[in-house]
């Protein structure tokens, strides 16, 4: 009994792969865990300079630019993968083969090019070939995880956000069926320097942002199915449209008029807008719309239209606190919310953005899953399911037809 208690209370050693935005966000949420839950044992980055910088700032005892050195550490139980998406599947497979549990930022993987591909690949490689490659990468990760018997924790924060957690409870409490889900995310452009090119990110707004909306819809229908009939409700087809709105005739007209300075999105060969219609096996539908061209700060919402009610979840905008300033400089030193263009006028700063959007809860669940030997709420199947559906959507948009998933 004493040995079992020691196992469940042992400290988990984390190795960070990556030293930029995602890694720093995860570090902030590890810090919110109870003392003794986890310890950041080391950090690996593309350059030693970058790794050393984060190690100094966060008090991490080990820094390297060699991923194998991080994997070789006996005091590292899990690798938290916060590197660019093009490296995700390779790093995950190597971590699993080293016997390490995996925490991974979305998306799981994608298609990033192959020898002989004409560039830019987002304009010149057929989506059918991309779909095959992305699914091959995704299944390779799942097979490696299952073969090694390690935990895969998929950092899809929408699944953990308190509004979505409450939505699950409300769906379970009702007797009706979800006929339609509507999920959306929009803002004025990505934080990532890699987001402009397909070969770096595996796609544009549909993959980078749509992973949230699609993931939430897949998760909620899976949840509803298990509650209502003991098994999840699967998606069976998707119809999609994508566009680069920033380089449209409409955007060029605004640019000439001097009215197009706020949107930072400027893709090379990826989309910054996408619209999906997903059909599920029970006949219900989900609508997903994502955009890198939306002003007013980050907007993330999911609505469930049921036979006996409506549930609307808002993960960003809330009126717990409101501000007004005649000039943006009034509150300049205080953080409001992600992607907000100005602090002038009326605004609604987030009191605790990481908590309200589910980042704190996902890290807590991952630590518990690794410690207790259980599956996390968001795991490898959701990660693979998102890649499968999103790349079917890319094919649908290219060919102008509905695409079946099986």
XYZ file of C-alpha atoms in Angstrom:
406
model
C 0.000 0.000 0.000
C 2.830 2.379 0.855
C 4.568 1.587 -2.465
C 1.366 2.259 -4.453
C 0.888 5.583 -2.683
C 4.448 6.591 -3.502
C 3.831 5.804 -7.189
C 0.706 7.924 -7.429
C 2.353 10.850 -5.680
C 5.694 10.744 -7.483
C 6.938 13.812 -9.282
C 6.773 13.635 -13.088
C 9.857 14.760 -15.002
C 9.063 16.839 -18.090
C 11.378 17.478 -21.022
C 10.389 20.453 -23.173
C 10.951 20.234 -26.935
C 10.704 23.818 -28.122
C 11.415 27.168 -26.522
C 8.975 29.626 -28.063
C 5.318 30.593 -27.637
C 3.822 27.138 -27.028
C 6.566 26.037 -24.640
C 6.274 29.235 -22.620
C 2.507 28.880 -22.398
C 2.850 25.297 -21.146
C 5.491 26.374 -18.614
C 3.104 28.954 -17.157
C 0.470 26.261 -16.645
C 2.866 23.699 -15.180
C 3.596 26.371 -12.578
C -0.070 26.367 -11.537
C 0.016 22.661 -10.565
C 0.374 21.681 -6.883
C 3.999 21.740 -5.690
C 5.732 18.414 -6.277
C 3.502 17.391 -9.204
C 5.974 17.963 -12.021
C 9.528 19.170 -12.551
C 10.854 20.581 -15.815
C 14.084 18.586 -16.185
C 15.345 19.952 -19.480
C 14.642 21.918 -22.641
C 15.680 21.288 -26.240
C 15.476 23.927 -28.971
C 16.636 24.367 -32.554
C 19.597 26.434 -31.338
C 21.550 26.172 -28.099
C 21.143 29.910 -27.648
C 17.363 29.639 -27.627
C 17.420 26.655 -25.248
C 19.843 28.404 -22.871
C 17.714 31.554 -22.846
C 14.541 29.737 -21.774
C 16.485 27.610 -19.284
C 17.879 30.740 -17.599
C 14.510 32.481 -17.513
C 12.575 29.466 -16.194
C 15.241 27.890 -13.962
C 15.476 24.714 -16.047
C 18.636 22.755 -15.123
C 19.451 21.286 -18.539
C 19.465 22.804 -22.033
C 20.466 21.313 -25.374
C 19.945 21.562 -29.117
C 20.180 17.748 -29.433
C 16.790 16.030 -29.000
C 18.496 12.675 -28.405
C 20.234 14.121 -25.332
C 16.864 15.098 -23.876
C 15.403 11.655 -24.660
C 18.373 9.934 -22.997
C 17.729 11.527 -19.615
C 16.508 8.985 -17.084
C 14.787 11.713 -15.032
C 12.495 12.682 -17.948
C 9.191 10.775 -17.946
C 7.386 12.759 -20.626
C 8.301 14.921 -23.600
C 6.198 18.044 -24.148
C 6.387 18.681 -27.904
C 6.028 22.385 -28.741
C 8.089 22.445 -31.945
C 6.795 23.541 -35.396
C 4.176 21.130 -36.828
C 6.532 19.777 -39.497
C 8.532 18.110 -36.710
C 5.605 16.766 -34.682
C 5.273 13.225 -35.971
C 9.018 12.570 -36.059
C 9.536 13.856 -32.511
C 6.528 11.913 -31.225
C 7.723 8.635 -32.733
C 11.238 9.117 -31.360
C 9.839 9.951 -27.911
C 7.627 6.861 -27.900
C 10.505 4.638 -28.995
C 12.524 6.052 -26.088
C 9.732 5.025 -23.712
C 8.638 8.584 -22.962
C 5.039 9.699 -22.554
C 4.033 12.439 -24.978
C 2.325 15.792 -24.592
C 1.814 17.434 -27.960
C 0.481 20.749 -29.163
C -2.053 20.615 -31.995
C -2.087 19.648 -34.785
C -0.790 16.096 -34.554
C 0.778 16.243 -38.006
C 0.107 17.045 -41.658
C 1.762 16.941 -45.066
C 4.963 18.972 -45.319
C 6.343 17.971 -48.684
C 8.372 15.133 -50.153
C 11.505 14.952 -52.326
C 10.668 16.141 -55.821
C 7.595 18.169 -54.836
C 7.293 21.430 -56.775
C 7.217 24.542 -54.600
C 5.354 26.198 -53.134
C 3.685 22.903 -52.269
C 0.444 24.519 -51.082
C -0.246 25.655 -54.639
C 1.284 22.834 -56.635
C 0.851 19.498 -54.822
C -2.539 17.744 -55.229
C -4.555 17.473 -52.032
C -5.120 13.746 -52.612
C -1.377 13.141 -52.289
C -1.218 15.422 -49.262
C -4.082 13.522 -47.630
C -2.310 10.189 -48.084
C 0.899 11.555 -46.571
C -0.808 13.231 -43.620
C -2.770 10.083 -42.736
C 0.386 7.988 -43.032
C 2.155 10.309 -40.572
C -0.784 10.296 -38.155
C -1.147 6.512 -38.124
C 2.619 6.107 -37.683
C 2.408 8.127 -34.468
C -0.583 6.123 -33.211
C 1.186 2.840 -33.943
C 4.364 4.004 -32.178
C 2.404 5.089 -29.102
C 0.460 1.823 -28.918
C 3.562 -0.279 -29.503
C 5.488 1.497 -26.736
C 2.577 1.533 -24.293
C 3.040 5.224 -23.480
C 0.428 7.926 -22.892
C -0.305 10.403 -25.674
C -1.768 13.661 -24.390
C -3.236 15.849 -27.122
C -3.151 19.521 -26.159
C -6.556 20.466 -27.549
C -7.492 23.094 -24.983
C -11.076 23.605 -26.214
C -11.963 20.143 -24.903
C -10.847 21.288 -21.438
C -12.293 24.817 -21.451
C -14.898 25.316 -18.672
C -17.633 26.353 -21.180
C -17.157 23.077 -23.107
C -16.987 21.087 -19.855
C -20.333 22.620 -18.873
C -21.703 21.897 -22.347
C -20.890 18.197 -21.841
C -22.817 18.189 -18.563
C -25.792 19.950 -20.137
C -25.900 17.495 -23.048
C -25.832 14.615 -20.548
C -28.570 16.231 -18.428
C -30.933 16.719 -21.394
C -32.801 13.905 -23.110
C -32.699 15.302 -26.629
C -30.225 14.908 -29.462
C -27.699 17.365 -30.850
C -28.898 18.069 -34.387
C -26.287 20.681 -35.225
C -23.013 21.987 -33.840
C -21.585 25.335 -34.938
C -17.956 26.091 -34.110
C -15.910 29.107 -35.070
C -12.596 30.790 -34.451
C -11.292 34.003 -35.925
C -8.570 36.548 -35.267
C -6.255 38.797 -37.263
C -3.276 36.456 -37.802
C -0.985 33.842 -36.264
C 1.775 34.387 -33.688
C 3.971 31.893 -35.535
C 6.632 32.883 -38.043
C 6.113 29.474 -39.663
C 2.394 29.928 -40.372
C 2.771 31.413 -43.865
C 4.026 28.297 -45.667
C 2.489 24.848 -46.107
C 5.847 23.077 -45.864
C 6.251 24.399 -42.301
C 2.702 24.062 -40.923
C 0.970 21.431 -43.066
C -1.786 23.840 -44.033
C -3.260 27.196 -43.165
C -6.108 28.376 -40.955
C -8.071 25.160 -41.507
C -5.369 23.012 -39.884
C -3.843 25.528 -37.488
C -7.137 26.971 -36.185
C -9.644 24.436 -37.465
C -8.014 21.753 -35.323
C -9.734 23.470 -32.370
C -13.191 23.747 -33.902
C -13.109 20.346 -35.580
C -11.683 18.766 -32.431
C -14.456 20.225 -30.296
C -17.165 18.960 -32.667
C -15.679 15.448 -32.882
C -15.267 15.358 -29.106
C -18.823 16.503 -28.354
C -20.460 14.016 -30.747
C -18.260 11.263 -29.331
C -19.392 12.308 -25.851
C -23.069 12.483 -26.808
C -22.941 9.050 -28.387
C -21.360 7.436 -25.349
C -23.906 9.063 -23.039
C -26.934 8.195 -25.212
C -26.072 4.804 -26.689
C -22.805 3.582 -25.243
C -20.592 4.358 -28.231
C -19.347 7.454 -29.994
C -20.987 9.066 -33.019
C -18.543 9.101 -35.945
C -18.180 11.701 -38.711
C -18.790 10.183 -42.144
C -18.218 12.980 -44.677
C -17.222 16.615 -45.133
C -17.913 19.382 -47.654
C -15.517 22.330 -47.544
C -14.391 25.597 -49.092
C -11.107 27.444 -48.460
C -9.682 30.789 -49.574
C -6.831 33.270 -49.221
C -8.919 36.362 -48.525
C -5.930 38.620 -47.857
C -4.891 38.358 -51.512
C -8.407 38.706 -52.896
C -9.615 41.569 -55.100
C -11.596 42.881 -52.132
C -8.492 43.055 -49.931
C -6.434 44.732 -52.671
C -9.089 47.419 -53.048
C -8.958 48.081 -49.284
C -5.146 48.210 -49.402
C -5.203 50.899 -52.077
C -7.622 52.875 -49.919
C -5.280 52.632 -46.891
C -7.853 50.568 -44.979
C -6.062 47.226 -44.644
C -3.342 47.742 -42.030
C -4.711 45.734 -39.104
C -4.758 42.175 -40.464
C -1.324 40.560 -40.032
C -2.100 37.375 -41.970
C 0.009 37.257 -45.148
C 0.245 33.687 -46.437
C 2.562 32.391 -49.140
C 0.672 29.231 -50.139
C -1.886 28.501 -47.375
C -5.497 29.504 -46.814
C -6.600 32.042 -44.205
C -10.310 31.201 -44.361
C -12.226 27.927 -44.364
C -15.829 26.757 -44.072
C -16.784 23.117 -43.402
C -20.017 21.127 -43.247
C -19.499 17.816 -41.425
C -22.028 14.983 -41.584
C -22.185 12.432 -38.736
C -23.443 8.870 -38.866
C -26.624 9.774 -36.945
C -27.582 12.312 -39.634
C -26.611 15.359 -37.560
C -24.340 18.106 -38.885
C -21.552 20.391 -37.713
C -20.620 23.729 -39.271
C -17.063 25.016 -38.806
C -15.759 28.395 -39.904
C -12.242 29.679 -39.225
C -10.504 32.843 -40.340
C -7.202 34.684 -39.969
C -8.910 37.877 -41.131
C -11.123 38.765 -38.164
C -10.544 41.923 -36.137
C -11.599 42.542 -32.539
C -9.412 40.015 -30.742
C -9.678 36.255 -30.542
C -13.211 34.895 -31.013
C -13.894 31.234 -30.133
C -17.417 29.815 -29.870
C -19.300 26.533 -30.042
C -23.099 26.222 -30.159
C -25.175 23.065 -29.844
C -28.694 23.082 -31.309
C -30.619 20.230 -29.706
C -34.116 18.835 -30.089
C -34.953 20.121 -26.617
C -32.641 23.080 -26.097
C -29.767 25.280 -27.242
C -26.322 25.564 -25.593
C -23.851 28.313 -26.519
C -20.254 28.245 -25.288
C -17.934 31.258 -25.552
C -14.306 30.559 -24.646
C -12.979 34.101 -25.026
C -15.346 37.068 -24.779
C -16.986 37.506 -21.370
C -18.160 40.510 -19.379
C -16.700 39.673 -15.961
C -14.741 42.906 -16.319
C -15.214 45.748 -18.800
C -13.013 48.751 -19.522
C -13.308 51.999 -21.396
C -10.359 54.147 -22.437
C -10.347 57.217 -24.706
C -6.791 56.298 -25.697
C -5.017 52.924 -26.025
C -2.167 54.103 -23.802
C -4.356 54.251 -20.673
C -4.122 50.499 -19.993
C -1.081 49.847 -22.174
C 0.928 48.003 -19.509
C -1.781 45.461 -18.650
C -2.583 42.362 -20.760
C -6.180 42.185 -22.019
C -6.652 39.199 -24.319
C -4.981 37.481 -27.257
C -4.898 39.179 -30.674
C -6.651 42.383 -29.558
C -5.693 45.243 -31.903
C -6.373 48.180 -29.546
C -7.179 48.870 -25.884
C -9.033 52.066 -26.782
C -12.814 52.236 -26.474
C -14.848 49.562 -24.685
C -13.124 46.220 -24.058
C -13.542 43.056 -22.030
C -10.177 41.901 -20.636
C -9.939 38.260 -19.636
C -9.502 37.756 -15.896
C -7.688 34.422 -16.345
C -7.343 33.534 -20.006
C -5.411 30.292 -19.509
C -8.073 28.920 -17.140
C -11.082 30.065 -19.151
C -9.706 28.602 -22.385
C -8.722 25.273 -20.809
C -4.920 25.472 -20.858
C -4.561 25.009 -17.097
C -7.024 22.103 -17.043
C -5.372 20.225 -19.905
C -1.955 20.338 -18.237
C -3.483 19.117 -14.959
C -5.220 16.243 -16.777
C -2.035 15.271 -18.618
C -0.024 15.163 -15.398
C -2.730 13.028 -13.786
C -2.981 10.671 -16.762
C 0.769 10.069 -16.828
C 0.984 9.643 -13.059
C -2.084 7.392 -12.749
C -1.602 5.324 -15.897
C -4.934 6.324 -17.462
C -5.997 7.870 -20.758
C -6.338 11.666 -20.874
C -9.610 13.287 -21.934
C -7.937 14.308 -25.225
C -5.708 11.558 -26.591
C -4.310 9.997 -29.737
C -7.667 9.048 -31.297
C -8.931 12.633 -31.242
C -5.610 13.832 -32.657
C -5.739 11.345 -35.548
C -9.441 12.025 -36.128
C -8.782 15.739 -36.584
C -6.057 15.133 -39.186
C -8.274 12.657 -41.011
C -11.222 15.038 -41.244
C -9.237 18.198 -42.021
C -7.314 16.625 -44.897
C -10.561 15.241 -46.293
C -11.807 18.840 -46.127
C -8.756 20.046 -48.079
C -9.540 17.473 -50.782
C -13.195 18.537 -50.799
C -12.272 22.206 -51.255
C -9.903 21.421 -54.121
C -12.271 19.110 -55.986
C -15.548 20.892 -55.149
C -17.328 17.796 -53.820
C -18.315 16.030 -50.637
C -15.625 13.609 -49.442
C -16.378 10.431 -47.475
C -14.100 9.645 -44.544
C -14.092 5.852 -44.773
